[in-house]
Amino acid sequence: QSGGNAAAIQQAVDELSRRSLVNGFRGVLLLKPGVYNCDKTINITASGIVIRGSGNGEKGTVLNLTGAPHTGISVRGGANVRETGFTAVLTDAYVPVNASVFHLSDTKGLAVGEVVRISRPVTPAWVHFMGMDSLVRDGKKQTWITGDITVDRVIAKIEGKKVTVTLPHTDNYHAAYLGNGGVRVSKIISGGEIEQVGLENFRIVSPTQSGTISEGHHKAFTIRNAVDAWARNIEALNTMNSISVSDAKRVTLDRVNIRHET
């Protein structure tokens, strides 16, 4: 197909967004084989929408990113997260990666099925341990941006002050690098995430790009503030920082392949 197709695809997505949910879905946008030139991001901001192509090969469905650098498809809800007032401190001297059990200073007010936000401080000791206090770019010292590193977990079991969560930790918590405040655990309530959104069976192609971090880049897709979302059988060619998944729960990436031409 010739010309720009992003506006037409966005219009079809918006029409699906206005439909009522039936068993958690609004509908599927099926893109037939062909090249779809896209000069701006296609946004999915409602639950129950699937964009499905007709194959991720050269003769399948190809989203060809044109124009100024942008993200091919953005899946994004409008999540509103607030803390409930409950706050406790991690009391373990060390919690290893892949652990799903830890101890808190207090568990009163917590219940199975609730969500807690685990916040570790970025301390000078941790930055030094990670070797991020000696970074240099173009002769200039580069430093880690301060702030907390947070993850959200669902409580599976509470036994006294011992808490088991449904997913293991992807980082360790070592008291020697956490400062005086330690790791803070707060109960949170969130809402506004979109659910049951999928990207399936197509190819996203970008022109060859520079890898310079200061430049803008064409990216494949992002998923943010979503629950039970997925990307399946997607081929991304020449995109940079191709995929981003953040503030999301139960996201599946299945047969998502990123390639670069040389």
mmCIF file of C-alpha atoms in Angstrom:
data_model
loop_
_atom_site.group_PDB
_atom_site.id
_atom_site.type_symbol
_atom_site.label_atom_id
_atom_site.label_comp_id
_atom_site.label_asym_id
_atom_site.label_seq_id
_atom_site.Cartn_x
_atom_site.Cartn_y
_atom_site.Cartn_z
ATOM 1 C CA GLN A 1 0.000 0.000 0.000
ATOM 2 C CA SER A 2 1.213 3.501 -0.754
ATOM 3 C CA GLY A 3 0.957 6.623 1.374
ATOM 4 C CA GLY A 4 0.620 6.766 5.141
ATOM 5 C CA ASN A 5 -1.481 4.119 6.874
ATOM 6 C CA ALA A 6 -1.048 4.951 10.553
ATOM 7 C CA ALA A 7 -4.094 7.236 10.667
ATOM 8 C CA ALA A 8 -6.362 4.583 9.140
ATOM 9 C CA ILE A 9 -5.107 1.908 11.527
ATOM 10 C CA GLN A 10 -5.553 4.282 14.471
ATOM 11 C CA GLN A 11 -9.112 5.053 13.350
ATOM 12 C CA ALA A 12 -9.923 1.331 13.287
ATOM 13 C CA VAL A 13 -8.412 0.866 16.764
ATOM 14 C CA ASP A 14 -10.446 3.824 18.058
ATOM 15 C CA GLU A 15 -13.623 2.326 16.616
ATOM 16 C CA LEU A 16 -12.917 -0.916 18.461
ATOM 17 C CA SER A 17 -12.282 1.084 21.646
ATOM 18 C CA ARG A 18 -15.851 2.417 21.545
ATOM 19 C CA ARG A 19 -17.365 -1.068 21.497
ATOM 20 C CA SER A 20 -18.610 -2.725 24.657
ATOM 21 C CA LEU A 21 -16.553 -5.452 26.298
ATOM 22 C CA VAL A 22 -17.857 -8.983 25.770
ATOM 23 C CA ASN A 23 -16.099 -11.585 27.924
ATOM 24 C CA GLY A 24 -13.203 -9.166 28.316
ATOM 25 C CA PHE A 25 -12.738 -8.386 24.605
ATOM 26 C CA ARG A 26 -13.884 -5.701 22.197
ATOM 27 C CA GLY A 27 -12.522 -7.177 19.008
ATOM 28 C CA VAL A 28 -9.609 -7.968 16.707
ATOM 29 C CA LEU A 29 -8.193 -5.653 14.048
ATOM 30 C CA LEU A 30 -6.966 -7.943 11.260
ATOM 31 C CA LEU A 31 -4.334 -6.481 8.953
ATOM 32 C CA LYS A 32 -4.100 -8.260 5.608
ATOM 33 C CA PRO A 33 -0.725 -9.007 3.966
ATOM 34 C CA GLY A 34 1.036 -5.907 2.694
ATOM 35 C CA VAL A 35 3.277 -3.006 3.667
ATOM 36 C CA TYR A 36 1.692 -0.374 5.909
ATOM 37 C CA ASN A 37 3.714 2.849 6.050
ATOM 38 C CA CYS A 38 3.387 4.318 9.529
ATOM 39 C CA ASP A 39 4.707 7.805 10.252
ATOM 40 C CA LYS A 40 3.405 7.971 13.820
ATOM 41 C CA THR A 41 2.631 5.764 16.786
ATOM 42 C CA ILE A 42 -0.458 3.557 16.820
ATOM 43 C CA ASN A 43 -1.960 3.813 20.319
ATOM 44 C CA ILE A 44 -4.054 1.209 22.140
ATOM 45 C CA THR A 45 -5.552 2.740 25.295
ATOM 46 C CA ALA A 46 -8.597 0.506 25.889
ATOM 47 C CA SER A 47 -8.990 -3.067 27.112
ATOM 48 C CA GLY A 48 -9.892 -6.050 24.985
ATOM 49 C CA ILE A 49 -8.220 -5.071 21.691
ATOM 50 C CA VAL A 50 -5.964 -7.267 19.559
ATOM 51 C CA ILE A 51 -3.996 -6.142 16.502
ATOM 52 C CA ARG A 52 -3.362 -9.240 14.393
ATOM 53 C CA GLY A 53 -1.334 -9.415 11.202
ATOM 54 C CA SER A 54 -1.225 -12.074 8.504
ATOM 55 C CA GLY A 55 2.333 -13.245 9.050
ATOM 56 C CA ASN A 56 5.633 -11.829 10.275
ATOM 57 C CA GLY A 57 7.621 -12.494 7.117
ATOM 58 C CA GLU A 58 8.381 -10.239 4.179
ATOM 59 C CA LYS A 59 5.151 -11.295 2.444
ATOM 60 C CA GLY A 60 3.060 -11.002 5.580
ATOM 61 C CA THR A 61 1.967 -7.852 7.384
ATOM 62 C CA VAL A 62 4.737 -5.255 7.550
ATOM 63 C CA LEU A 63 4.466 -2.047 9.590
ATOM 64 C CA ASN A 64 7.084 0.154 7.932
ATOM 65 C CA LEU A 65 8.160 2.962 10.285
ATOM 66 C CA THR A 66 8.632 6.195 8.338
ATOM 67 C CA GLY A 67 9.114 9.862 9.217
ATOM 68 C CA ALA A 68 10.563 11.118 12.493
ATOM 69 C CA PRO A 69 11.698 8.492 15.041
ATOM 70 C CA HIS A 70 8.753 7.056 16.982
ATOM 71 C CA THR A 71 7.387 3.887 18.559
ATOM 72 C CA GLY A 72 5.459 1.604 16.233
ATOM 73 C CA ILE A 73 2.705 0.579 18.671
ATOM 74 C CA SER A 74 2.051 1.835 22.192
ATOM 75 C CA VAL A 75 -0.148 -0.179 24.551
ATOM 76 C CA ARG A 76 -0.858 2.021 27.559
ATOM 77 C CA GLY A 77 -3.435 2.275 30.283
ATOM 78 C CA GLY A 78 -3.943 5.142 32.664
ATOM 79 C CA ALA A 79 -3.097 3.412 35.911
ATOM 80 C CA ASN A 80 -3.552 5.325 39.122
ATOM 81 C CA VAL A 81 -1.454 3.889 41.951
ATOM 82 C CA ARG A 82 -1.769 5.054 45.542
ATOM 83 C CA GLU A 83 -0.335 3.836 48.806
ATOM 84 C CA THR A 84 -2.847 2.877 51.485
ATOM 85 C CA GLY A 85 -0.876 4.136 54.450
ATOM 86 C CA PHE A 86 0.575 0.764 55.475
ATOM 87 C CA THR A 87 4.373 0.771 55.487
ATOM 88 C CA ALA A 88 6.817 -1.774 56.887
ATOM 89 C CA VAL A 89 10.540 -2.420 56.626
ATOM 90 C CA LEU A 90 12.313 -5.527 55.365
ATOM 91 C CA THR A 91 14.082 -7.117 58.347
ATOM 92 C CA ASP A 92 16.164 -9.776 56.580
ATOM 93 C CA ALA A 93 19.904 -9.091 56.459
ATOM 94 C CA TYR A 94 19.953 -10.647 52.989
ATOM 95 C CA VAL A 95 17.285 -11.732 50.520
ATOM 96 C CA PRO A 96 18.726 -13.456 47.431
ATOM 97 C CA VAL A 97 17.662 -13.184 43.814
ATOM 98 C CA ASN A 98 14.809 -15.557 42.939
ATOM 99 C CA ALA A 99 13.564 -15.715 46.526
ATOM 100 C CA SER A 100 9.848 -15.322 47.099
ATOM 101 C CA VAL A 101 9.901 -15.147 50.923
ATOM 102 C CA PHE A 102 10.955 -12.265 53.171
ATOM 103 C CA HIS A 103 10.255 -10.935 56.649
ATOM 104 C CA LEU A 104 8.719 -7.579 57.572
ATOM 105 C CA SER A 105 8.746 -5.454 60.699
ATOM 106 C CA ASP A 106 4.938 -5.579 60.664
ATOM 107 C CA THR A 107 2.291 -7.490 58.709
ATOM 108 C CA LYS A 108 -0.845 -6.252 60.456
ATOM 109 C CA GLY A 109 -3.090 -4.731 57.812
ATOM 110 C CA LEU A 110 -1.857 -7.020 55.040
ATOM 111 C CA ALA A 111 -3.875 -9.843 53.478
ATOM 112 C CA VAL A 112 -3.357 -12.561 50.899
ATOM 113 C CA GLY A 113 -4.080 -11.295 47.387
ATOM 114 C CA GLU A 114 -3.115 -7.697 48.116
ATOM 115 C CA VAL A 115 -0.322 -5.909 46.257
ATOM 116 C CA VAL A 116 2.770 -4.514 47.959
ATOM 117 C CA ARG A 117 5.363 -2.186 46.489
ATOM 118 C CA ILE A 118 8.948 -3.006 47.494
ATOM 119 C CA SER A 119 11.208 0.052 47.328
ATOM 120 C CA ARG A 120 14.975 -0.198 47.654
ATOM 121 C CA PRO A 121 17.007 3.015 48.004
ATOM 122 C CA VAL A 122 19.852 3.824 45.637
ATOM 123 C CA THR A 123 22.662 4.438 48.111
ATOM 124 C CA PRO A 124 26.288 5.488 47.475
ATOM 125 C CA ALA A 125 27.407 2.089 48.813
ATOM 126 C CA TRP A 126 25.250 0.233 46.300
ATOM 127 C CA VAL A 127 26.310 2.500 43.421
ATOM 128 C CA HIS A 128 29.959 1.843 44.291
ATOM 129 C CA PHE A 129 29.390 -1.908 44.613
ATOM 130 C CA MET A 130 27.805 -1.956 41.160
ATOM 131 C CA GLY A 131 30.764 -0.025 39.715
ATOM 132 C CA MET A 132 28.527 2.806 38.578
ATOM 133 C CA ASP A 133 30.456 5.562 40.317
ATOM 134 C CA SER A 134 33.350 5.388 37.850
ATOM 135 C CA LEU A 135 31.476 5.670 34.559
ATOM 136 C CA VAL A 136 32.853 8.128 31.998
ATOM 137 C CA ARG A 137 31.482 9.263 28.644
ATOM 138 C CA ASP A 138 33.401 11.635 26.355
ATOM 139 C CA GLY A 139 35.777 12.380 29.220
ATOM 140 C CA LYS A 140 32.939 13.417 31.556
ATOM 141 C CA LYS A 141 31.994 11.596 34.727
ATOM 142 C CA GLN A 142 28.602 9.887 34.570
ATOM 143 C CA THR A 143 26.697 9.011 37.732
ATOM 144 C CA TRP A 144 23.651 6.926 38.588
ATOM 145 C CA ILE A 145 20.476 8.961 38.987
ATOM 146 C CA THR A 146 19.334 8.777 42.599
ATOM 147 C CA GLY A 147 15.941 7.458 43.626
ATOM 148 C CA ASP A 148 14.232 4.243 44.669
ATOM 149 C CA ILE A 149 14.058 1.065 42.594
ATOM 150 C CA THR A 150 10.583 -0.401 42.993
ATOM 151 C CA VAL A 151 8.819 -3.658 42.164
ATOM 152 C CA ASP A 152 5.227 -4.708 42.843
ATOM 153 C CA ARG A 153 4.334 -8.155 44.148
ATOM 154 C CA VAL A 154 1.114 -9.982 45.075
ATOM 155 C CA ILE A 155 0.979 -11.615 48.509
ATOM 156 C CA ALA A 156 0.500 -15.391 48.384
ATOM 157 C CA LYS A 157 0.872 -16.260 52.073
ATOM 158 C CA ILE A 158 1.385 -14.564 55.447
ATOM 159 C CA GLU A 159 2.802 -16.495 58.422
ATOM 160 C CA GLY A 160 3.417 -14.143 61.319
ATOM 161 C CA LYS A 161 5.912 -11.646 59.925
ATOM 162 C CA LYS A 162 6.982 -13.928 57.067
ATOM 163 C CA VAL A 163 5.499 -12.988 53.698
ATOM 164 C CA THR A 164 5.467 -15.126 50.545
ATOM 165 C CA VAL A 165 4.783 -13.451 47.219
ATOM 166 C CA THR A 166 3.584 -14.991 43.969
ATOM 167 C CA LEU A 167 6.619 -13.972 41.886
ATOM 168 C CA PRO A 168 10.278 -14.150 42.982
ATOM 169 C CA HIS A 169 12.577 -11.168 43.306
ATOM 170 C CA THR A 170 14.678 -10.203 40.305
ATOM 171 C CA ASP A 171 17.258 -8.483 42.516
ATOM 172 C CA ASN A 172 18.821 -9.182 45.907
ATOM 173 C CA TYR A 173 18.444 -7.083 49.042
ATOM 174 C CA HIS A 174 21.649 -6.853 51.098
ATOM 175 C CA ALA A 175 21.549 -4.773 54.279
ATOM 176 C CA ALA A 176 25.138 -3.593 53.749
ATOM 177 C CA TYR A 177 24.056 -1.577 50.703
ATOM 178 C CA LEU A 178 20.649 -0.299 51.805
ATOM 179 C CA GLY A 179 21.534 2.565 54.146
ATOM 180 C CA ASN A 180 19.787 3.373 57.414
ATOM 181 C CA GLY A 181 16.255 3.291 56.051
ATOM 182 C CA GLY A 182 16.479 -0.107 54.414
ATOM 183 C CA VAL A 183 13.907 -1.521 52.038
ATOM 184 C CA ARG A 184 10.411 -0.075 52.450
ATOM 185 C CA VAL A 185 7.304 -2.186 51.730
ATOM 186 C CA SER A 186 3.964 -0.443 51.205
ATOM 187 C CA LYS A 187 0.516 -1.764 50.384
ATOM 188 C CA ILE A 188 -0.806 -0.189 47.191
ATOM 189 C CA ILE A 189 -4.089 -0.004 45.346
ATOM 190 C CA SER A 190 -4.060 0.509 41.612
ATOM 191 C CA GLY A 191 -6.699 1.017 38.968
ATOM 192 C CA GLY A 192 -7.036 2.112 35.379
ATOM 193 C CA GLU A 193 -4.840 -0.538 33.796
ATOM 194 C CA ILE A 194 -6.058 -1.928 30.507
ATOM 195 C CA GLU A 195 -6.488 -5.681 30.172
ATOM 196 C CA GLN A 196 -6.518 -8.402 27.528
ATOM 197 C CA VAL A 197 -4.562 -6.533 24.844
ATOM 198 C CA GLY A 198 -2.542 -8.405 22.254
ATOM 199 C CA LEU A 199 -0.143 -7.840 19.334
ATOM 200 C CA GLU A 200 0.144 -10.798 16.981
ATOM 201 C CA ASN A 201 1.679 -12.088 13.804
ATOM 202 C CA PHE A 202 3.302 -9.129 12.003
ATOM 203 C CA ARG A 203 6.623 -7.468 11.261
ATOM 204 C CA ILE A 204 7.834 -3.993 12.287
ATOM 205 C CA VAL A 205 10.578 -2.540 10.089
ATOM 206 C CA SER A 206 12.701 0.553 10.669
ATOM 207 C CA PRO A 207 15.309 2.204 8.457
ATOM 208 C CA THR A 208 18.875 1.483 9.552
ATOM 209 C CA GLN A 209 19.621 3.643 12.597
ATOM 210 C CA SER A 210 22.608 4.980 14.502
ATOM 211 C CA GLY A 211 23.182 3.515 17.922
ATOM 212 C CA THR A 212 24.048 6.865 19.534
ATOM 213 C CA ILE A 213 22.097 7.091 22.780
ATOM 214 C CA SER A 214 21.476 10.853 22.454
ATOM 215 C CA GLU A 215 19.553 10.438 19.192
ATOM 216 C CA GLY A 216 15.900 9.577 18.760
ATOM 217 C CA HIS A 217 15.136 6.086 17.475
ATOM 218 C CA HIS A 218 12.364 4.068 15.905
ATOM 219 C CA LYS A 219 11.175 1.528 18.491
ATOM 220 C CA ALA A 220 9.002 -1.543 17.939
ATOM 221 C CA PHE A 221 6.393 -1.426 20.729
ATOM 222 C CA THR A 222 5.821 -0.538 24.356
ATOM 223 C CA ILE A 223 3.435 -2.001 26.930
ATOM 224 C CA ARG A 224 2.708 0.046 30.038
ATOM 225 C CA ASN A 225 0.009 0.034 32.712
ATOM 226 C CA ALA A 226 -1.469 -3.176 31.338
ATOM 227 C CA VAL A 227 -2.550 -6.511 32.791
ATOM 228 C CA ASP A 228 -2.783 -9.826 30.916
ATOM 229 C CA ALA A 229 -1.262 -8.425 27.731
ATOM 230 C CA TRP A 230 0.846 -10.234 25.156
ATOM 231 C CA ALA A 231 2.939 -9.960 22.000
ATOM 232 C CA ARG A 232 3.193 -13.096 19.892
ATOM 233 C CA ASN A 233 5.015 -13.993 16.684
ATOM 234 C CA ILE A 234 6.449 -10.499 16.108
ATOM 235 C CA GLU A 235 9.534 -9.748 14.021
ATOM 236 C CA ALA A 236 11.277 -6.393 14.590
ATOM 237 C CA LEU A 237 13.922 -5.298 12.091
ATOM 238 C CA ASN A 238 16.421 -2.461 12.705
ATOM 239 C CA THR A 239 14.512 -0.957 15.643
ATOM 240 C CA MET A 240 16.499 0.417 18.604
ATOM 241 C CA ASN A 241 15.572 0.030 22.282
ATOM 242 C CA SER A 242 12.990 -2.085 20.550
ATOM 243 C CA ILE A 243 10.648 -3.247 23.319
ATOM 244 C CA SER A 244 9.662 -1.731 26.643
ATOM 245 C CA VAL A 245 7.396 -3.335 29.255
ATOM 246 C CA SER A 246 6.825 -1.320 32.425
ATOM 247 C CA ASP A 247 4.272 -0.956 35.231
ATOM 248 C CA ALA A 248 2.569 -4.050 33.847
ATOM 249 C CA LYS A 249 1.490 -7.433 35.199
ATOM 250 C CA ARG A 250 1.285 -10.835 33.536
ATOM 251 C CA VAL A 251 2.716 -9.816 30.160
ATOM 252 C CA THR A 252 3.733 -12.625 27.786
ATOM 253 C CA LEU A 253 6.294 -12.213 24.996
ATOM 254 C CA ASP A 254 6.177 -15.278 22.759
ATOM 255 C CA ARG A 255 8.387 -15.647 19.669
ATOM 256 C CA VAL A 256 9.328 -11.968 19.562
ATOM 257 C CA ASN A 257 12.469 -11.677 17.456
ATOM 258 C CA ILE A 258 14.654 -8.552 17.086
ATOM 259 C CA ARG A 259 17.088 -8.445 14.163
ATOM 260 C CA HIS A 260 19.406 -5.859 12.639
ATOM 261 C CA GLU A 261 20.656 -5.713 9.064
ATOM 262 C CA THR A 262 24.370 -5.119 8.603
#
